[in-house]
GROMACS .gro file of N, CA and C in nm:
model
  216
    1UNK      N    1  17.255  -4.180  17.580
    1UNK     CA    2  17.305  -4.074  17.665
    1UNK      C    3  17.216  -3.950  17.653
    2UNK      N    4  17.175  -3.922  17.530
    2UNK     CA    5  17.089  -3.807  17.507
    2UNK      C    6  16.956  -3.825  17.579
    3UNK      N    7  16.903  -3.944  17.577
    3UNK     CA    8  16.775  -3.974  17.640
    3UNK      C    9  16.786  -3.958  17.793
    4UNK      N   10  16.893  -4.003  17.852
    4UNK     CA   11  16.914  -3.989  17.996
    4UNK      C   12  16.924  -3.842  18.034
    5UNK      N   13  16.998  -3.766  17.955
    5UNK     CA   14  17.013  -3.623  17.982
    5UNK      C   15  16.878  -3.552  17.974
    6UNK      N   16  16.798  -3.583  17.875
    6UNK     CA   17  16.666  -3.521  17.861
    6UNK      C   18  16.574  -3.561  17.977
    7UNK      N   19  16.581  -3.685  18.021
    7UNK     CA   20  16.499  -3.728  18.135
    7UNK      C   21  16.539  -3.654  18.262
    8UNK      N   22  16.668  -3.641  18.286
    8UNK     CA   23  16.715  -3.567  18.404
    8UNK      C   24  16.673  -3.421  18.395
    9UNK      N   25  16.685  -3.363  18.279
    9UNK     CA   26  16.644  -3.224  18.259
    9UNK      C   27  16.494  -3.208  18.283
   10UNK      N   28  16.413  -3.301  18.234
   10UNK     CA   29  16.269  -3.295  18.253
   10UNK      C   30  16.232  -3.310  18.401
   11UNK      N   31  16.300  -3.398  18.472
   11UNK     CA   32  16.274  -3.416  18.615
   11UNK      C   33  16.312  -3.290  18.692
   12UNK      N   34  16.424  -3.231  18.659
   12UNK     CA   35  16.468  -3.107  18.726
   12UNK      C   36  16.368  -2.995  18.700
   13UNK      N   37  16.319  -2.985  18.579
   13UNK     CA   38  16.221  -2.882  18.543
   13UNK      C   39  16.091  -2.903  18.621
   14UNK      N   40  16.046  -3.026  18.628
   14UNK     CA   41  15.923  -3.058  18.700
   14UNK      C   42  15.936  -3.026  18.848
   15UNK      N   43  16.047  -3.062  18.907
   15UNK     CA   44  16.070  -3.035  19.050
   15UNK      C   45  16.075  -2.885  19.075
   16UNK      N   46  16.139  -2.810  18.988
   16UNK     CA   47  16.149  -2.665  19.009
   16UNK      C   48  16.013  -2.598  18.998
   17UNK      N   49  15.930  -2.641  18.908
   17UNK     CA   50  15.795  -2.583  18.895
   17UNK      C   51  15.711  -2.620  19.016
   18UNK      N   52  15.717  -2.745  19.058
   18UNK     CA   53  15.638  -2.791  19.171
   18UNK      C   54  15.677  -2.720  19.300
   19UNK      N   55  15.803  -2.696  19.321
   19UNK     CA   56  15.849  -2.635  19.446
   19UNK      C   57  15.819  -2.485  19.451
   20UNK      N   58  15.795  -2.421  19.339
   20UNK     CA   59  15.772  -2.277  19.336
   20UNK      C   60  15.625  -2.239  19.341
   21UNK      N   61  15.536  -2.336  19.333
   21UNK     CA   62  15.395  -2.301  19.332
   21UNK      C   63  15.349  -2.261  19.471
   22UNK      N   64  15.246  -2.178  19.475
   22UNK     CA   65  15.194  -2.128  19.601
   22UNK      C   66  15.097  -2.231  19.658
   23UNK      N   67  15.107  -2.256  19.786
   23UNK     CA   68  15.022  -2.356  19.849
   23UNK      C   69  14.889  -2.294  19.891
   24UNK      N   70  14.794  -2.379  19.919
   24UNK     CA   71  14.663  -2.333  19.966
   24UNK      C   72  14.676  -2.263  20.100
   25UNK      N   73  14.765  -2.311  20.185
   25UNK     CA   74  14.785  -2.249  20.315
   25UNK      C   75  14.836  -2.106  20.299
   26UNK      N   76  14.929  -2.084  20.208
   26UNK     CA   77  14.981  -1.949  20.185
   26UNK      C   78  14.872  -1.858  20.133
   27UNK      N   79  14.790  -1.908  20.042
   27UNK     CA   80  14.679  -1.828  19.989
   27UNK      C   81  14.580  -1.793  20.100
   28UNK      N   82  14.552  -1.889  20.187
   28UNK     CA   83  14.459  -1.865  20.297
   28UNK      C   84  14.516  -1.762  20.394
   29UNK      N   85  14.644  -1.771  20.425
   29UNK     CA   86  14.707  -1.674  20.514
   29UNK      C   87  14.700  -1.533  20.456
   30UNK      N   88  14.725  -1.521  20.326
   30UNK     CA   89  14.718  -1.390  20.262
   30UNK      C   90  14.576  -1.335  20.266
   31UNK      N   91  14.477  -1.421  20.244
   31UNK     CA   92  14.338  -1.377  20.247
   31UNK      C   93  14.297  -1.332  20.387
   32UNK      N   94  14.341  -1.405  20.489
   32UNK     CA   95  14.309  -1.369  20.627
   32UNK      C   96  14.375  -1.236  20.664
   33UNK      N   97  14.499  -1.216  20.622
   33UNK     CA   98  14.567  -1.089  20.649
   33UNK      C   99  14.495  -0.973  20.581
   34UNK      N  100  14.451  -0.994  20.458
   34UNK     CA  101  14.380  -0.888  20.385
   34UNK      C  102  14.248  -0.856  20.454
   35UNK      N  103  14.176  -0.958  20.500
   35UNK     CA  104  14.051  -0.934  20.570
   35UNK      C  105  14.076  -0.860  20.700
   36UNK      N  106  14.182  -0.894  20.771
   36UNK     CA  107  14.215  -0.825  20.896
   36UNK      C  108  14.245  -0.678  20.872
   37UNK      N  109  14.317  -0.649  20.765
   37UNK     CA  110  14.347  -0.510  20.733
   37UNK      C  111  14.220  -0.435  20.695
   38UNK      N  112  14.130  -0.498  20.620
   38UNK     CA  113  14.004  -0.434  20.582
   38UNK      C  114  13.919  -0.405  20.705
   39UNK      N  115  13.914  -0.499  20.798
   39UNK     CA  116  13.837  -0.479  20.921
   39UNK      C  117  13.896  -0.365  21.003
   40UNK      N  118  14.028  -0.361  21.012
   40UNK     CA  119  14.094  -0.255  21.088
   40UNK      C  120  14.066  -0.118  21.026
   41UNK      N  121  14.074  -0.108  20.894
   41UNK     CA  122  14.047   0.019  20.827
   41UNK      C  123  13.902   0.061  20.846
   42UNK      N  124  13.809  -0.033  20.836
   42UNK     CA  125  13.668   0.000  20.855
   42UNK      C  126  13.642   0.046  20.998
   43UNK      N  127  13.706  -0.018  21.095
   43UNK     CA  128  13.688   0.022  21.235
   43UNK      C  129  13.743   0.162  21.259
   44UNK      N  130  13.856   0.193  21.198
   44UNK     CA  131  13.913   0.328  21.213
   44UNK      C  132  13.821   0.432  21.151
   45UNK      N  133  13.765   0.403  21.033
   45UNK     CA  134  13.674   0.496  20.968
   45UNK      C  135  13.548   0.516  21.052
   46UNK      N  136  13.495   0.408  21.108
   46UNK     CA  137  13.376   0.418  21.193
   46UNK      C  138  13.408   0.500  21.318
   47UNK      N  139  13.524   0.476  21.376
   47UNK     CA  140  13.564   0.553  21.494
   47UNK      C  141  13.579   0.701  21.464
   48UNK      N  142  13.636   0.733  21.348
   48UNK     CA  143  13.649   0.873  21.308
   48UNK      C  144  13.512   0.937  21.287
   49UNK      N  145  13.419   0.863  21.226
   49UNK     CA  146  13.284   0.916  21.203
   49UNK      C  147  13.212   0.939  21.335
   50UNK      N  148  13.227   0.846  21.428
   50UNK     CA  149  13.164   0.861  21.560
   50UNK      C  150  13.224   0.980  21.633
   51UNK      N  151  13.356   0.994  21.626
   51UNK     CA  152  13.421   1.107  21.692
   51UNK      C  153  13.375   1.239  21.631
   52UNK      N  154  13.363   1.243  21.500
   52UNK     CA  155  13.316   1.364  21.433
   52UNK      C  156  13.174   1.399  21.475
   53UNK      N  157  13.087   1.298  21.485
   53UNK     CA  158  12.950   1.322  21.530
   53UNK      C  159  12.946   1.369  21.674
   54UNK      N  160  13.030   1.311  21.758
   54UNK     CA  161  13.035   1.353  21.899
   54UNK      C  162  13.085   1.496  21.911
   55UNK      N  163  13.185   1.532  21.831
   55UNK     CA  164  13.235   1.670  21.833
   55UNK      C  165  13.128   1.767  21.786
   56UNK      N  166  13.055   1.730  21.683
   56UNK     CA  167  12.947   1.816  21.631
   56UNK      C  168  12.837   1.832  21.736
   57UNK      N  169  12.802   1.724  21.803
   57UNK     CA  170  12.701   1.730  21.908
   57UNK      C  171  12.749   1.817  22.023
   58UNK      N  172  12.874   1.804  22.061
   58UNK     CA  173  12.929   1.885  22.168
   58UNK      C  174  12.927   2.033  22.130
   59UNK      N  175  12.963   2.064  22.006
   59UNK     CA  176  12.959   2.203  21.961
   59UNK      C  177  12.816   2.257  21.964
   60UNK      N  178  12.720   2.175  21.927
   60UNK     CA  179  12.580   2.216  21.929
   60UNK      C  180  12.534   2.244  22.071
   61UNK      N  181  12.572   2.157  22.163
   61UNK     CA  182  12.534   2.175  22.303
   61UNK      C  183  12.600   2.300  22.361
   62UNK      N  184  12.725   2.324  22.327
   62UNK     CA  185  12.798   2.438  22.380
   62UNK      C  186  12.759   2.568  22.311
   63UNK      N  187  12.688   2.561  22.203
   63UNK     CA  188  12.649   2.680  22.129
   63UNK      C  189  12.758   2.729  22.036
   64UNK      N  190  12.855   2.647  22.004
   64UNK     CA  191  12.965   2.685  21.917
   64UNK      C  192  12.945   2.638  21.774
   65UNK      N  193  12.829   2.585  21.743
   65UNK     CA  194  12.805   2.527  21.611
   65UNK      C  195  12.783   2.639  21.510
   66UNK      N  196  12.858   2.637  21.400
   66UNK     CA  197  12.847   2.739  21.297
   66UNK      C  198  12.740   2.705  21.194
   67UNK      N  199  12.689   2.584  21.193
   67UNK     CA  200  12.594   2.542  21.090
   67UNK      C  201  12.462   2.613  21.106
   68UNK      N  202  12.412   2.631  21.225
   68UNK     CA  203  12.280   2.688  21.248
   68UNK      C  204  12.283   2.841  21.259
   69UNK      N  205  12.397   2.904  21.258
   69UNK     CA  206  12.403   3.049  21.274
   69UNK      C  207  12.338   3.123  21.159
   70UNK      N  208  12.344   3.071  21.037
   70UNK     CA  209  12.287   3.138  20.922
   70UNK      C  210  12.135   3.135  20.924
   71UNK      N  211  12.074   3.031  20.980
   71UNK     CA  212  11.929   3.017  20.980
   71UNK      C  213  11.864   3.097  21.092
   72UNK      N  214  11.931   3.125  21.198
   72UNK     CA  215  11.872   3.188  21.315
   72UNK      C  216  11.856   3.335  21.301
   0.00000   0.00000   0.00000
């Protein structure tokens, strides 16, 4: 009886560990989501840098740029 109980307990333990492990598909989905977020953040940073450069160029063209006032 003790042997049967231990076998059932061991099978239950094995099944619980096996069912809780993370699959390769889940890991791949998480990696793809992380890459998508990184790409989105990089695109936003690039867009902000481009906008800042365009604003600076516009200020220079309009004569509103404060950077060159000290040298002139």
